[in-house]
Amino acid sequence: MPARLRLLCCLLLLTACATTPAVGDEVDFARDVRPILAARCFECHGAEVQESGLQLDRSDTLREGGVSGPAVVPGKSGESLLFEAIAGDGGEISKMPPEGDPLSAEQIALVKRWIDAGAKVPPDAEPAAARRGSDHWAFQPIADVEPPPVKDPAWVRNPIDAFILARLEAAELKPSPEAEWATLIRRVSLDLTGLPPTVEEVDAFLADTEAGAYERLVDRLLCSPHYGERWGRHWLDLAHYADSNGYTIDGGRSIWKYRDWVIDALNRDLPFDQFAVQQLAGDMLPDAGLAERIATGFCRNTMINEEGGTDAEQFRVEAVVDRISTTGAAFLGLTLGCARCHDHKYDPISQREFYQLFAFFNGADEPKLSVPTDQQAKEKPALEAEIAQSEERLATVDANAGSRQAEWEASFAGRLPVEWTVLDVAARSEGGAQFERQDDGSLLVTGEIPANDTYTLTAPLPERPMAAVRIEVLTDERLPSGGPGLPKNGNFVLSELTFEVSAGETSAGADAVTLADAIADYSGKDGEVTRAIDGKPDTGWHIYAPQDLNQPRTAVFFLKDALPAAANRTASLRLAHNYEEPKYLIGRFRVSVCDAPRDVLELAPEVREALAVVPDKRSEAQLKVLKEAYQKIDPERVPLAGQIAELKAQLKQINDQITTTLVMRERDEPRETFVHLRGDFLSKGVAVDPDVPEVLPAIEPRGAKPDRLDFARWIVDPANPLTPRVTVNRIWQRYFGRGLVATENDFGLQGDAPTHPELLDWLAAEFVRQGFSLKAMHRLIVTSNTYRQSSRMRPELAAADPYNKLLARQQRLRLEAESIRDAALVASGLLCDDIGGPGVYPPQPDGIYAFTQQKKFWGENQNQDRYRRGMYTFLWRSSPYPFLKTFDVPDAVVACTRRARSNTPLQALTLANDRAFVEFAQGFAEQLQHESVEGDRARMRRAFRRALAREPSPSELSSLLTYLETERAQFAAAPEAAAEVAPAASDTQETAAWTMVARVLLNLDEFITRE
């Protein structure tokens, strides 16, 4: 035992001895017994380690005991295994502790007295994880509350207002008046869709004087497809959605189908209980379709480590842990991850319970799912069926090919084997190279090697007929890289080959012989062997290959007209090498001729070898070779095989184009789950089954053990008080800047208490009553007078409620990063409002990925995709889009329950100078140029309303007009500067001046603020 640990044990024992009660006094567990157990027993039988399944730090596990039975029988020390172990009286249980000094007689007596007195453990002596039935407010059932009475009922539009007003009246505060309607339409439009209203929408709203105008506006916005984008972006923060895998490599991934599912589900107002179940366990639903499986992408937003040498199991475990933490944050408002290595320090969640939750996700695999379009879903099975039918016909053709193949084999009788005659070549180099004859009749090129060269070869021909010339290029250890060529890589380029034949022993008076075609056992890309006889000096045969470059190769050149047998003839061949790179010459070669016809020479060597064997003497391997060779030329098979190949190519093209997405799939046999001691996946403790924390309502499994689908349904069971509270609190936070519970990510014992507990429970209960309808909850909140208040700070509120906890006014909130970009796109008239699809690549500064380990792709869009909403911007976890990051977009490494709202000089510089925002300002100016308004004043009012929805004040209008005139004068004096600001405009000076005005409007604090 380490010295420090021994010292600690001694101190604990001294403490225990110092507090020993007098005989007759009641033994106190926390004061007298627990210190003894902690010092001598918890190391092997505590929260992290439970040898023999025994855990002694909790009353319930003390009584349950381990593999040998209950450790403590209250009132009966003689029957208690704990006492038997520490007393060491020779029973079946070994004396404990096994190492070090035994417990003193006094300590043993204390434990005996405690057991005989009933083994009482007061609740406050239990660790937090063991305090079942906690009285913490968040774990209590949702209360059935009624809206309270108020002194000013006229202010109450719906029950929300009654709860808020009652608190204000108690604090002797008054609510703020309703915001101006131009402010109100901009606020609710931004809150519900993330987009500001157009001038036309503002005018229509202001002109609607009928009762219920605001409610009609709300209903229109809730029906907008952009509602799903706005609230989908909030949810994707919780899911920590990104388009890349994370960690150091951070490669791209395809999971945008999940993002689009979220948008669609919210637009359909999919009830939140189904919304949750489908994301956690959609693949396990009885009627699970494509959409339900796509929804499980929620669980696949975990990071993937692509680095070499990593342990796949380690990072699979990390992904499961992430799913638990994300689920706890998104649905339960609990910091479950704090119980990974030990019992939660504050909340009643044990480490064992953490791994029981782990078990729900441990039984899943992580596949990719193909998600075809409607057209692909129609074409793919049709092609597969056609291929299957064609392959059946092909099988029939093959089954009946025996007689045709036998006839083909018989056609080669007497023509095999092929006899090649190696020519006795005399060689000359135009570039001065030398040739060394080798024992096998080949020539090795030596000496001073020129950049390009032509080899002229002469040789006597045999007397028999001749139909083909063979050139073998051979490897040799004396060549660079072993050859067969002379450059460093061993390649060559044979640019042109010509062949002549003359009568007599010299080449004088030779006649050209046409080489009609050629075949080779290998040719490199764009270097087919036929290019060596095409008459073009800038083409040629080469053998380059990324692998296996340095191999001997063979080319056969066919004479257009075979030469008859004749005596006393001389052949002359010219091998020209004209490649632009130096020394791409053949280094060793051999030349042969034969009289075999083309159909014989086109046979592969192994086929010729098999045909040369008597049929009944052929081996199984040779029979297979012949069958496969004939299938390639079978006239009945070739057309059908070609058709099948074409169909398969079409199918491959469709499969390659089908989008995939990451999903979950339950295994047939779930993995066994263990407690990981100190959170180390390699240190396995006791085995556990899936279950939920005991502080919350019990789970009701469909089978013997609960599974992930049971867990998902338990999450949204109305009996679970956390999910409805957490969900409505998070919605409230989006509208007022903070939740009724400020610690939206922590509803545990360390979290804040709700400022309006009755309102929180009323909203949670109403959420359940309305069938978990998110749109109904949004409508309830935004139609309340509480929401519709002005956000202006009043002096009395600054003193009495500076943080607006009592909600006597609305809250000014800086827009999120994506909404700032989207608002600029709307103002500029450039917004492309397409819904969904793969991530896009808008303009960004150069050099962003210069220092990342893996250079990231950023193919800047040149079409309308560059003007898509910010939520569609491709998100690399390791290097998010700079504009969005400047305005606090999360990096998607972990679940984000609330974004930061920073205020930095860099943000102002970005709004003024970011490439995209300069482009927006240019588009804004172009739009103003085409507005159907006359005069600067009217056009400036229009510009102001496009940016801020409201009319400018006289002073604001005057300042902007003065600025416009200043810019006009400057650009008139420097037209080249105007051309830089507005390069595409017909009137560069005027457009440049209005571009500068647009840059001012887009840089206003009010523009990026929701009032």
mmCIF file of C-alpha atoms in Angstrom, residues 598-904:
data_model
loop_
_atom_site.group_PDB
_atom_site.id
_atom_site.type_symbol
_atom_site.label_atom_id
_atom_site.label_comp_id
_atom_site.label_asym_id
_atom_site.label_seq_id
_atom_site.Cartn_x
_atom_site.Cartn_y
_atom_site.Cartn_z
ATOM 1 C CA ARG A 598 -4.367 -13.390 -85.142
ATOM 2 C CA ASP A 599 -7.095 -15.505 -83.538
ATOM 3 C CA VAL A 600 -4.382 -17.735 -82.082
ATOM 4 C CA LEU A 601 -2.128 -14.911 -80.932
ATOM 5 C CA GLU A 602 -4.979 -13.079 -79.240
ATOM 6 C CA LEU A 603 -5.446 -16.019 -76.923
ATOM 7 C CA ALA A 604 -3.944 -15.534 -73.498
ATOM 8 C CA PRO A 605 -0.871 -17.703 -72.898
ATOM 9 C CA GLU A 606 -2.698 -19.865 -70.373
ATOM 10 C CA VAL A 607 -5.518 -20.453 -72.882
ATOM 11 C CA ARG A 608 -3.075 -21.525 -75.597
ATOM 12 C CA GLU A 609 -1.400 -23.811 -73.095
ATOM 13 C CA ALA A 610 -4.721 -25.453 -72.176
ATOM 14 C CA LEU A 611 -5.783 -25.849 -75.819
ATOM 15 C CA ALA A 612 -2.514 -27.580 -76.607
ATOM 16 C CA VAL A 613 -3.413 -30.354 -74.137
ATOM 17 C CA VAL A 614 -5.498 -33.325 -75.284
ATOM 18 C CA PRO A 615 -9.079 -32.684 -74.033
ATOM 19 C CA ASP A 616 -9.321 -35.696 -71.737
ATOM 20 C CA LYS A 617 -5.954 -34.847 -70.165
ATOM 21 C CA ARG A 618 -6.828 -31.292 -69.141
ATOM 22 C CA SER A 619 -6.825 -30.327 -65.459
ATOM 23 C CA GLU A 620 -9.749 -28.694 -63.661
ATOM 24 C CA ALA A 621 -7.905 -25.404 -63.751
ATOM 25 C CA GLN A 622 -7.382 -25.691 -67.518
ATOM 26 C CA LEU A 623 -11.037 -26.528 -68.086
ATOM 27 C CA LYS A 624 -11.998 -23.440 -66.126
ATOM 28 C CA VAL A 625 -9.583 -21.300 -68.144
ATOM 29 C CA LEU A 626 -11.080 -22.526 -71.417
ATOM 30 C CA LYS A 627 -14.655 -22.013 -70.252
ATOM 31 C CA GLU A 628 -13.952 -18.445 -69.214
ATOM 32 C CA ALA A 629 -12.067 -17.740 -72.445
ATOM 33 C CA TYR A 630 -14.919 -18.995 -74.606
ATOM 34 C CA GLN A 631 -17.495 -17.033 -72.641
ATOM 35 C CA LYS A 632 -15.710 -13.853 -73.729
ATOM 36 C CA ILE A 633 -16.292 -14.666 -77.429
ATOM 37 C CA ASP A 634 -19.424 -16.852 -77.380
ATOM 38 C CA PRO A 635 -21.629 -15.182 -80.020
ATOM 39 C CA GLU A 636 -24.766 -16.049 -78.096
ATOM 40 C CA ARG A 637 -23.374 -14.849 -74.802
ATOM 41 C CA VAL A 638 -21.446 -11.681 -75.670
ATOM 42 C CA PRO A 639 -24.435 -9.471 -76.562
ATOM 43 C CA LEU A 640 -26.336 -10.552 -73.470
ATOM 44 C CA ALA A 641 -23.285 -10.111 -71.219
ATOM 45 C CA GLY A 642 -22.757 -6.669 -72.712
ATOM 46 C CA GLN A 643 -26.364 -5.765 -71.988
ATOM 47 C CA ILE A 644 -25.969 -6.917 -68.389
ATOM 48 C CA ALA A 645 -22.742 -4.937 -68.036
ATOM 49 C CA GLU A 646 -24.506 -1.833 -69.312
ATOM 50 C CA LEU A 647 -27.405 -2.364 -66.910
ATOM 51 C CA LYS A 648 -24.993 -2.830 -64.019
ATOM 52 C CA ALA A 649 -23.155 0.330 -65.011
ATOM 53 C CA GLN A 650 -26.465 2.198 -64.912
ATOM 54 C CA LEU A 651 -27.228 0.665 -61.521
ATOM 55 C CA LYS A 652 -23.798 1.629 -60.214
ATOM 56 C CA GLN A 653 -24.321 5.184 -61.420
ATOM 57 C CA ILE A 654 -27.617 5.355 -59.546
ATOM 58 C CA ASN A 655 -26.084 3.825 -56.407
ATOM 59 C CA ASP A 656 -23.175 6.275 -56.562
ATOM 60 C CA GLN A 657 -25.621 9.168 -56.778
ATOM 61 C CA ILE A 658 -27.881 8.024 -53.943
ATOM 62 C CA THR A 659 -27.392 10.088 -50.825
ATOM 63 C CA THR A 660 -26.483 8.236 -47.650
ATOM 64 C CA THR A 661 -27.031 9.307 -44.072
ATOM 65 C CA LEU A 662 -25.859 8.059 -40.672
ATOM 66 C CA VAL A 663 -28.412 6.126 -38.630
ATOM 67 C CA MET A 664 -28.806 3.690 -35.757
ATOM 68 C CA ARG A 665 -29.704 0.006 -36.061
ATOM 69 C CA GLU A 666 -30.344 -2.304 -33.135
ATOM 70 C CA ARG A 667 -28.233 -5.445 -33.028
ATOM 71 C CA ASP A 668 -29.830 -8.884 -32.951
ATOM 72 C CA GLU A 669 -27.754 -9.666 -29.873
ATOM 73 C CA PRO A 670 -27.069 -6.639 -27.636
ATOM 74 C CA ARG A 671 -23.612 -6.159 -26.209
ATOM 75 C CA GLU A 672 -23.151 -6.925 -22.538
ATOM 76 C CA THR A 673 -22.705 -3.745 -20.520
ATOM 77 C CA PHE A 674 -20.418 -3.271 -17.537
ATOM 78 C CA VAL A 675 -19.656 -0.422 -15.193
ATOM 79 C CA HIS A 676 -16.415 1.157 -16.377
ATOM 80 C CA LEU A 677 -14.249 1.646 -13.335
ATOM 81 C CA ARG A 678 -13.149 5.267 -13.155
ATOM 82 C CA GLY A 679 -14.685 5.679 -16.604
ATOM 83 C CA ASP A 680 -12.031 3.483 -18.263
ATOM 84 C CA PHE A 681 -13.631 1.223 -20.874
ATOM 85 C CA LEU A 682 -10.834 -1.312 -20.369
ATOM 86 C CA SER A 683 -11.539 -1.643 -16.611
ATOM 87 C CA LYS A 684 -14.821 -3.483 -16.377
ATOM 88 C CA GLY A 685 -16.763 -3.666 -13.144
ATOM 89 C CA VAL A 686 -20.074 -5.363 -12.524
ATOM 90 C CA ALA A 687 -22.443 -6.177 -15.374
ATOM 91 C CA VAL A 688 -25.612 -4.061 -15.559
ATOM 92 C CA ASP A 689 -28.921 -4.223 -17.406
ATOM 93 C CA PRO A 690 -30.666 -1.267 -19.050
ATOM 94 C CA ASP A 691 -32.609 0.859 -16.579
ATOM 95 C CA VAL A 692 -33.353 4.469 -15.632
ATOM 96 C CA PRO A 693 -32.368 6.434 -12.510
ATOM 97 C CA GLU A 694 -34.451 5.450 -9.520
ATOM 98 C CA VAL A 695 -35.129 9.086 -8.630
ATOM 99 C CA LEU A 696 -37.373 9.269 -11.692
ATOM 100 C CA PRO A 697 -40.480 7.223 -12.515
ATOM 101 C CA ALA A 698 -39.852 3.585 -13.337
ATOM 102 C CA ILE A 699 -39.639 2.414 -16.928
ATOM 103 C CA GLU A 700 -42.185 -0.097 -18.218
ATOM 104 C CA PRO A 701 -40.486 -2.524 -20.637
ATOM 105 C CA ARG A 702 -42.337 -4.317 -23.414
ATOM 106 C CA GLY A 703 -40.285 -7.460 -22.813
ATOM 107 C CA ALA A 704 -38.113 -8.997 -20.135
ATOM 108 C CA LYS A 705 -35.692 -6.066 -20.244
ATOM 109 C CA PRO A 706 -36.247 -2.508 -21.410
ATOM 110 C CA ASP A 707 -34.615 -1.481 -24.661
ATOM 111 C CA ARG A 708 -33.877 1.755 -26.481
ATOM 112 C CA LEU A 709 -37.469 2.104 -27.713
ATOM 113 C CA ASP A 710 -38.786 1.656 -24.169
ATOM 114 C CA PHE A 711 -36.297 4.276 -23.039
ATOM 115 C CA ALA A 712 -37.383 6.716 -25.751
ATOM 116 C CA ARG A 713 -41.017 6.306 -24.754
ATOM 117 C CA TRP A 714 -40.091 6.703 -21.099
ATOM 118 C CA ILE A 715 -38.357 9.991 -21.918
ATOM 119 C CA VAL A 716 -41.663 11.498 -23.095
ATOM 120 C CA ASP A 717 -43.990 9.632 -20.780
ATOM 121 C CA PRO A 718 -46.235 12.247 -19.128
ATOM 122 C CA ALA A 719 -45.261 10.676 -15.800
ATOM 123 C CA ASN A 720 -41.677 11.848 -16.373
ATOM 124 C CA PRO A 721 -41.714 15.398 -14.992
ATOM 125 C CA LEU A 722 -38.411 16.502 -16.490
ATOM 126 C CA THR A 723 -38.991 16.380 -20.240
ATOM 127 C CA PRO A 724 -42.059 18.669 -20.393
ATOM 128 C CA ARG A 725 -40.476 21.136 -17.959
ATOM 129 C CA VAL A 726 -37.158 21.179 -19.773
ATOM 130 C CA THR A 727 -38.791 21.544 -23.189
ATOM 131 C CA VAL A 728 -41.123 24.444 -22.360
ATOM 132 C CA ASN A 729 -38.335 26.141 -20.408
ATOM 133 C CA ARG A 730 -36.064 25.959 -23.436
ATOM 134 C CA ILE A 731 -38.779 27.388 -25.687
ATOM 135 C CA TRP A 732 -39.299 30.196 -23.181
ATOM 136 C CA GLN A 733 -35.572 30.879 -23.176
ATOM 137 C CA ARG A 734 -35.598 31.464 -26.936
ATOM 138 C CA TYR A 735 -38.234 34.188 -26.573
ATOM 139 C CA PHE A 736 -36.987 35.988 -23.468
ATOM 140 C CA GLY A 737 -33.234 35.382 -23.477
ATOM 141 C CA ARG A 738 -33.331 33.216 -20.353
ATOM 142 C CA GLY A 739 -35.524 30.401 -19.199
ATOM 143 C CA LEU A 740 -37.852 30.346 -16.240
ATOM 144 C CA VAL A 741 -35.032 28.119 -15.002
ATOM 145 C CA ALA A 742 -31.884 30.048 -15.885
ATOM 146 C CA THR A 743 -29.698 26.917 -15.855
ATOM 147 C CA GLU A 744 -31.516 25.369 -18.801
ATOM 148 C CA ASN A 745 -28.905 22.605 -18.993
ATOM 149 C CA ASP A 746 -29.074 21.674 -15.302
ATOM 150 C CA PHE A 747 -32.352 20.972 -13.535
ATOM 151 C CA GLY A 748 -30.422 19.106 -10.849
ATOM 152 C CA LEU A 749 -29.505 20.136 -7.341
ATOM 153 C CA GLN A 750 -26.847 22.586 -8.525
ATOM 154 C CA GLY A 751 -29.188 24.297 -10.961
ATOM 155 C CA ASP A 752 -31.187 27.464 -10.340
ATOM 156 C CA ALA A 753 -34.684 27.298 -8.972
ATOM 157 C CA PRO A 754 -37.409 28.522 -11.348
ATOM 158 C CA THR A 755 -38.321 32.199 -11.100
ATOM 159 C CA HIS A 756 -41.978 31.321 -11.763
ATOM 160 C CA PRO A 757 -42.408 27.689 -10.633
ATOM 161 C CA GLU A 758 -46.191 27.710 -10.996
ATOM 162 C CA LEU A 759 -45.962 29.064 -14.549
ATOM 163 C CA LEU A 760 -43.344 26.451 -15.431
ATOM 164 C CA ASP A 761 -45.577 23.635 -14.248
ATOM 165 C CA TRP A 762 -48.658 25.152 -15.893
ATOM 166 C CA LEU A 763 -46.803 25.385 -19.222
ATOM 167 C CA ALA A 764 -45.458 21.838 -18.871
ATOM 168 C CA ALA A 765 -48.926 20.490 -18.109
ATOM 169 C CA GLU A 766 -50.428 22.526 -20.966
ATOM 170 C CA PHE A 767 -47.769 21.148 -23.315
ATOM 171 C CA VAL A 768 -48.856 17.608 -22.452
ATOM 172 C CA ARG A 769 -52.571 18.527 -22.621
ATOM 173 C CA GLN A 770 -52.102 19.935 -26.121
ATOM 174 C CA GLY A 771 -50.680 16.635 -27.310
ATOM 175 C CA PHE A 772 -47.049 17.820 -27.195
ATOM 176 C CA SER A 773 -47.765 20.320 -29.987
ATOM 177 C CA LEU A 774 -44.807 22.672 -30.347
ATOM 178 C CA LYS A 775 -46.699 25.082 -32.600
ATOM 179 C CA ALA A 776 -49.482 25.357 -30.043
ATOM 180 C CA MET A 777 -46.926 26.226 -27.359
ATOM 181 C CA HIS A 778 -45.284 28.821 -29.614
ATOM 182 C CA ARG A 779 -48.639 30.388 -30.397
ATOM 183 C CA LEU A 780 -49.543 30.505 -26.726
ATOM 184 C CA ILE A 781 -46.341 32.320 -25.805
ATOM 185 C CA VAL A 782 -46.123 34.814 -28.686
ATOM 186 C CA THR A 783 -49.762 35.834 -28.412
ATOM 187 C CA SER A 784 -49.386 36.665 -24.706
ATOM 188 C CA ASN A 785 -49.145 40.258 -23.546
ATOM 189 C CA THR A 786 -45.945 39.236 -21.774
ATOM 190 C CA TYR A 787 -44.291 38.562 -25.118
ATOM 191 C CA ARG A 788 -45.777 41.629 -26.818
ATOM 192 C CA GLN A 789 -44.311 44.125 -24.345
ATOM 193 C CA SER A 790 -41.838 46.811 -25.338
ATOM 194 C CA SER A 791 -38.211 45.981 -24.617
ATOM 195 C CA ARG A 792 -37.326 49.492 -23.514
ATOM 196 C CA MET A 793 -35.654 49.703 -20.127
ATOM 197 C CA ARG A 794 -37.533 51.861 -17.614
ATOM 198 C CA PRO A 795 -35.658 53.508 -14.728
ATOM 199 C CA GLU A 796 -37.673 51.734 -12.061
ATOM 200 C CA LEU A 797 -36.942 48.366 -13.691
ATOM 201 C CA ALA A 798 -33.221 49.057 -13.849
ATOM 202 C CA ALA A 799 -33.253 49.378 -10.087
ATOM 203 C CA ALA A 800 -35.807 46.720 -9.118
ATOM 204 C CA ASP A 801 -35.190 44.027 -11.740
ATOM 205 C CA PRO A 802 -32.033 44.728 -13.747
ATOM 206 C CA TYR A 803 -31.855 41.204 -15.218
ATOM 207 C CA ASN A 804 -35.559 41.182 -16.157
ATOM 208 C CA LYS A 805 -36.266 38.034 -14.177
ATOM 209 C CA LEU A 806 -39.800 39.228 -13.447
ATOM 210 C CA LEU A 807 -40.442 40.042 -17.116
ATOM 211 C CA ALA A 808 -41.841 43.552 -16.785
ATOM 212 C CA ARG A 809 -40.536 44.115 -20.329
ATOM 213 C CA GLN A 810 -39.355 42.181 -23.351
ATOM 214 C CA GLN A 811 -35.662 41.485 -23.809
ATOM 215 C CA ARG A 812 -33.432 42.966 -26.502
ATOM 216 C CA LEU A 813 -31.486 40.077 -28.006
ATOM 217 C CA ARG A 814 -28.698 40.086 -30.538
ATOM 218 C CA LEU A 815 -29.594 37.838 -33.432
ATOM 219 C CA GLU A 816 -27.867 34.465 -33.755
ATOM 220 C CA ALA A 817 -25.138 34.183 -36.348
ATOM 221 C CA GLU A 818 -27.303 32.551 -39.004
ATOM 222 C CA SER A 819 -30.120 35.057 -38.530
ATOM 223 C CA ILE A 820 -27.737 37.989 -39.012
ATOM 224 C CA ARG A 821 -26.657 36.552 -42.343
ATOM 225 C CA ASP A 822 -30.245 35.712 -43.292
ATOM 226 C CA ALA A 823 -31.482 39.215 -42.401
ATOM 227 C CA ALA A 824 -28.807 40.725 -44.648
ATOM 228 C CA LEU A 825 -29.829 38.420 -47.484
ATOM 229 C CA VAL A 826 -33.471 39.481 -47.114
ATOM 230 C CA ALA A 827 -32.592 43.189 -46.991
ATOM 231 C CA SER A 828 -30.387 42.838 -50.056
ATOM 232 C CA GLY A 829 -32.993 40.891 -52.004
ATOM 233 C CA LEU A 830 -30.505 38.088 -52.631
ATOM 234 C CA LEU A 831 -31.953 35.368 -50.389
ATOM 235 C CA CYS A 832 -32.380 31.980 -52.021
ATOM 236 C CA ASP A 833 -35.101 30.434 -49.886
ATOM 237 C CA ASP A 834 -34.799 26.827 -51.079
ATOM 238 C CA ILE A 835 -35.446 24.348 -48.289
ATOM 239 C CA GLY A 836 -33.014 21.524 -47.485
ATOM 240 C CA GLY A 837 -30.305 19.801 -49.464
ATOM 241 C CA PRO A 838 -26.553 19.299 -48.997
ATOM 242 C CA GLY A 839 -24.417 21.890 -47.243
ATOM 243 C CA VAL A 840 -23.417 24.926 -49.289
ATOM 244 C CA TYR A 841 -20.206 26.942 -49.585
ATOM 245 C CA PRO A 842 -20.741 30.710 -49.508
ATOM 246 C CA PRO A 843 -17.809 33.120 -49.913
ATOM 247 C CA GLN A 844 -15.312 33.153 -47.084
ATOM 248 C CA PRO A 845 -11.839 34.672 -46.560
ATOM 249 C CA ASP A 846 -8.880 32.966 -48.179
ATOM 250 C CA GLY A 847 -6.445 30.853 -46.187
ATOM 251 C CA ILE A 848 -8.895 29.598 -43.570
ATOM 252 C CA TYR A 849 -7.631 26.027 -43.819
ATOM 253 C CA ALA A 850 -3.936 26.765 -44.294
ATOM 254 C CA PHE A 851 -3.031 25.542 -40.811
ATOM 255 C CA THR A 852 -5.487 22.679 -40.409
ATOM 256 C CA GLN A 853 -4.042 19.173 -40.410
ATOM 257 C CA GLN A 854 -6.327 18.110 -43.226
ATOM 258 C CA LYS A 855 -6.948 20.693 -45.932
ATOM 259 C CA LYS A 856 -10.687 21.224 -46.067
ATOM 260 C CA PHE A 857 -12.721 21.450 -49.247
ATOM 261 C CA TRP A 858 -14.483 24.741 -49.809
ATOM 262 C CA GLY A 859 -15.775 24.846 -53.377
ATOM 263 C CA GLU A 860 -17.260 28.313 -53.238
ATOM 264 C CA ASN A 861 -20.704 28.269 -54.839
ATOM 265 C CA GLN A 862 -21.077 30.473 -57.871
ATOM 266 C CA ASN A 863 -24.827 30.015 -58.225
ATOM 267 C CA GLN A 864 -27.780 30.875 -56.000
ATOM 268 C CA ASP A 865 -26.509 28.455 -53.346
ATOM 269 C CA ARG A 866 -24.117 31.176 -52.174
ATOM 270 C CA TYR A 867 -27.226 33.030 -50.981
ATOM 271 C CA ARG A 868 -28.819 30.181 -49.043
ATOM 272 C CA ARG A 869 -29.775 30.571 -45.395
ATOM 273 C CA GLY A 870 -26.961 30.334 -42.867
ATOM 274 C CA MET A 871 -28.155 27.015 -41.434
ATOM 275 C CA TYR A 872 -27.251 25.311 -44.721
ATOM 276 C CA THR A 873 -23.616 26.449 -44.650
ATOM 277 C CA PHE A 874 -21.345 23.401 -44.531
ATOM 278 C CA LEU A 875 -20.070 23.151 -40.973
ATOM 279 C CA TRP A 876 -16.575 21.798 -40.361
ATOM 280 C CA ARG A 877 -16.250 21.094 -36.648
ATOM 281 C CA SER A 878 -12.564 21.997 -36.518
ATOM 282 C CA SER A 879 -12.965 25.218 -38.491
ATOM 283 C CA PRO A 880 -16.524 26.557 -38.684
ATOM 284 C CA TYR A 881 -17.473 29.169 -41.267
ATOM 285 C CA PRO A 882 -15.641 32.299 -40.038
ATOM 286 C CA PHE A 883 -18.580 34.705 -40.155
ATOM 287 C CA LEU A 884 -20.781 32.352 -38.145
ATOM 288 C CA LYS A 885 -17.995 31.656 -35.658
ATOM 289 C CA THR A 886 -17.463 35.398 -35.117
ATOM 290 C CA PHE A 887 -21.074 35.572 -33.967
ATOM 291 C CA ASP A 888 -20.803 32.604 -31.606
ATOM 292 C CA VAL A 889 -22.020 29.647 -33.635
ATOM 293 C CA PRO A 890 -21.203 26.514 -31.591
ATOM 294 C CA ASP A 891 -18.560 24.100 -32.881
ATOM 295 C CA ALA A 892 -20.903 21.106 -32.525
ATOM 296 C CA VAL A 893 -18.484 19.082 -30.416
ATOM 297 C CA VAL A 894 -21.037 18.734 -27.600
ATOM 298 C CA ALA A 895 -24.708 19.611 -27.207
ATOM 299 C CA CYS A 896 -25.253 23.363 -27.022
ATOM 300 C CA THR A 897 -28.235 24.277 -24.855
ATOM 301 C CA ARG A 898 -27.675 28.029 -25.043
ATOM 302 C CA ARG A 899 -25.441 30.030 -27.335
ATOM 303 C CA ALA A 900 -23.101 32.680 -26.059
ATOM 304 C CA ARG A 901 -23.862 36.252 -27.073
ATOM 305 C CA SER A 902 -20.529 38.041 -27.199
ATOM 306 C CA ASN A 903 -19.927 41.654 -28.190
ATOM 307 C CA THR A 904 -16.553 42.223 -29.848
#
